[in-house]
Amino acid sequence: MIKIAIVDDKRLNRLDRAKELEYNGEIKVIFTSQNGAEFLEKMKETPASSHPEIVLMDIDMPEKNGIDTVRDAKVVYPDIEFLMLTVFDDDEKIFEAVKAGASGYLLKDESSDTIINFIKQVKEFRTVPMSPAIARKALKLLTRTEKAIVADAPKSDLTERELLVLKGLVDGYDHKEIAERLFVSPHTVRNQISSIYKKLHVNGKVDAVKIAIKNNLL
Amino acid sequence: MRLNSPSCQITGENFFELKKMKALRLFKKTSAYFSFFLLLLFKSYGQSDSAFKSKLSSIEREKNDTVRINSLFDLALQSKNRDLKEAKIYASRAYHESKSLDQKKIQLKFTADACNILGMIMVVSGLEDSASILFDESLSNNLLLNDPPAIAKSYNNLGNLNYYKGVYNVALSNYLNGLRISEKLKDLKGVARVADNIGNVYYKLNDPKSAIRYHQLSLEKHKLLGDSEGVASNYINIGLGFQKTGEYAKSLSLQKKALAIYTQSKNNLFIAKCYNNIALAYDEMDSIDLALEYYKKSLKINSDANFVSQIGLNQYNIGNIYLQKKDFVNAVKALEASKLIIYESSNLEILKNIYKKLAEANLAVGKHAIAYLNLAKYDSIQSIVMNEEVTSQIAEMQIKYETEKKDDQLKIQKLELETKEKEAVYSKILFIGIVTIILLLFSFFFIRFKSKQKLKDEIDRIEKENVKKRVELETKEKERNRISTELHDNVGSSVSFISSKIDWLIKNRSFNESEKVELLFLKDSSQDVMNRLRETLWTLNNKSISNTDLCDKLKVYLRKYILCTLNITDSLSTECILPNEDVLAIYRCAQEIANNINKHSEAQTVKIEFYSDENTKLKISFLDDGVGFEEENKEDSYGLRNIRNRLKDIGAKLEINSVKGRGTSVTIIYN
């Protein structure tokens, strides 16, 4: 049983999604919240033993949006994985969410099977596949760091392998096809994708700190 | 304050006080003595009148110019101490006659001498300004003649004049010039005299040490000359210097040395002075009784010889001593005696003090009324003296100012001449220039005004258009955002909910086959609606979509949609923003091509390449290994024509190559 939580401002999405996901008995929805602030409150009230392992997080919500919630929650609960749920694949917002610490994204109109499949992947590999658009943005950001334009950023250069994987993702291949082309196991590619996510998150953290300094939060 | 008697060798020392008489006259007006004084003056002029006329006529008979002028000099010098008016007439006559002498050198020489004599008389008459001009003329003549002894003399005269005027700094520089020349000439007498004068200036400038130094220099020379009276006079002056530095014992011994010399030469005036100065020293040393004794000795000699002014000073000093001894009756007596004499000699400074002391003494003996009167007189003199000081300061400043003014005037005159010449030319140029400039400005402003008007109209027109456009754009933008938000928030999530709900139903509920087909069809339709909506929103929402964004989206779509094996190559080397309408057009065309591949090509693999470079914004090529077609048959098919037209609208091209049985290549080229 994978323990999850659902954060969405649409009641139907919350409740029906929960019912659908729990139907096969592989998923247990610990709680649902209608926005980020409520989610963080509920997390405080919940004992650590019954924390969700994975959270499905809507991006556009009133009070506290999904990106900010992930950014804050990742600091307090680094072990919880966040999957962004969105109606439209707005690359810019998704990429922000990834930098904030999200492990990937899902379209809301995906079937429950697909969503459950994604949840399982995240639980197993701590990552889900990356779309070409996100991969391209990751490539830009991480190679820009490599060129040391962001001088004070933590060292997050891509390894040569990661670079190849990322380029494969940009071209539109999934991890299995990339594994074939690079003559490695799909598992290795998944690990590399996971590593890329982490590096993005590290970069996102730098941005987060910068934003915090700008807003006098530190 | 105590009085001393410096033995200045400057001639006419007493006449210096004449200047002060001007001020005193004011004071004397209120006094009964005034008429008596005038009477005396008048009498003296009257007496000399006849003698003067006979002397003048005897001189006029002399034919030789230089001899005649020389005798005029003699007469002037003789009468100087007796009758100033007469002396002035002789001297001015000598001056004018000297000026009209033919021979240049002799003329200069005689004029210089005449200037000296006349100047001296002017000084004595209190006409210092005239004297100053005369002495200046003398100096410049002597400089022209290059006659050092005469130059030294001129400097000395100027020094004396400035000394009288109280302009001690100028006097000092005059004397120092004189001293330099005398030293060069090895003129012992001259050096002794000038050094003595310099000593006196320093004494007045309250620099007793320098005064002593110069008096000692003078003393040295007098000793060499064997001039015992000179030596004695130096002793007195050095002694007075020490008196000022507070070295009273030294002063005393020097005064006694001088006394010894004067006693030998039986010079009673100076013996008396020495006694007075010795008394001064004792006074300072607080030996009041000894001081009194010496003052009395001095008084006795002066009284015997009838040196009136000295008697006044003695009495004043004696009065002071009595005041110190608190013997007020004797003090009043002595001071009253001194008052009468000093009053005549017009020494305001001393007179003032006498009144003050008298007031003091009378107050002590209880004569308050008299004390008050004296104090009032003291006060009135005080104000006169004060005025005098201010006047002398002003005079000093005026001298400085006038020398500067003379130089400036010369410069100004020169400049004025030059400028007047230039001005004539300039004013002509200026006039032409101004007229031209006015004309130019006028035409410039006229043209500017015209073009501005035009420009303004144009700007107004454009501005209005811009505003209109902006409003239109803003309305469009607002409308766009409203639609987009509506689709996104409500339609989108509802459709996606329907879609996933149908999916869930199919999987988790049991339906018969026909129902299942219906449901699957519903699911596909809702999915399709969702996809279309997503794509429309994408182009509606995003302000700027780049060629890479478009390709990334296409990759996801094609991978999902094309059924055979895909081989995608990303060769995008440039990134650029495309218009949203163009993006949607290309996207739809790519979808249509993918649809054709699925439906008709029967391909195993499809190679897709995305390409861009500096010249090509985007090129997407699809190469399949399918059945191909004969172009003339397929070219007109609805799908292809539709694609071609849509691309044409956005300025893009479609290239199709197909060989029957060998596959097809379709390329979208967008520049």
Coordinates of C-alpha atoms in Angstrom, one line a residue, chain B residues 554 557-568 587-610 620-629 634 637 639-640 643 654-658 663-668:
Chain B
L554 CA 5.2 17.8 -31.5
Y557 CA 2.3 14.2 -29.7
L558 CA 4.0 12.3 -32.5
R559 CA 5.4 9.7 -30.2
K560 CA 2.0 9.1 -28.7
Y561 CA 0.1 9.2 -32.0
I562 CA 2.3 7.6 -34.7
L563 CA 2.0 3.9 -34.5
C564 CA 5.1 2.7 -36.2
T565 CA 8.7 3.0 -35.0
L566 CA 9.9 6.5 -34.7
N567 CA 13.4 7.9 -35.3
I568 CA 13.5 11.5 -34.1
Y587 CA 1.2 22.0 -35.4
R588 CA -2.1 21.2 -37.1
C589 CA -0.2 20.4 -40.4
A590 CA 2.2 18.1 -38.6
Q591 CA -0.8 16.4 -37.0
E592 CA -2.4 15.9 -40.4
I593 CA 0.9 14.5 -41.8
A594 CA 1.1 12.1 -38.9
N595 CA -2.5 11.1 -39.6
N596 CA -1.7 10.4 -43.2
I597 CA 1.3 8.3 -42.2
N598 CA -0.9 6.3 -39.9
K599 CA -3.7 5.9 -42.4
H600 CA -2.0 5.4 -45.7
S601 CA 1.7 4.8 -45.6
E602 CA 1.9 1.3 -44.1
A603 CA 5.4 2.3 -43.0
Q604 CA 7.5 0.3 -40.5
T605 CA 9.6 3.3 -39.4
V606 CA 9.3 7.0 -39.7
K607 CA 12.3 9.3 -39.5
I608 CA 11.4 12.7 -38.3
E609 CA 13.9 15.6 -38.3
F610 CA 13.5 19.0 -36.7
I620 CA 10.2 19.5 -40.1
S621 CA 10.7 16.5 -42.4
F622 CA 8.9 13.2 -42.2
L623 CA 10.5 10.3 -44.1
D624 CA 8.7 7.0 -44.1
D625 CA 9.5 3.6 -45.6
G626 CA 5.9 3.0 -46.7
V627 CA 4.1 2.4 -49.9
G628 CA 4.4 5.9 -51.4
F629 CA 2.1 7.3 -54.0
K634 CA -2.4 12.4 -54.5
S637 CA -6.3 15.0 -52.4
G639 CA -5.8 16.5 -47.0
L640 CA -2.7 17.6 -48.8
I643 CA -2.2 21.5 -45.6
L654 CA 5.4 22.0 -48.2
E655 CA 7.7 19.8 -50.1
I656 CA 6.5 16.3 -51.0
N657 CA 8.6 13.5 -52.7
S658 CA 7.2 10.1 -53.1
G663 CA 8.2 5.6 -49.3
T664 CA 7.4 9.2 -48.9
S665 CA 9.2 12.4 -47.7
V666 CA 7.1 15.3 -46.5
T667 CA 8.8 18.5 -45.4
I668 CA 7.4 21.7 -43.8

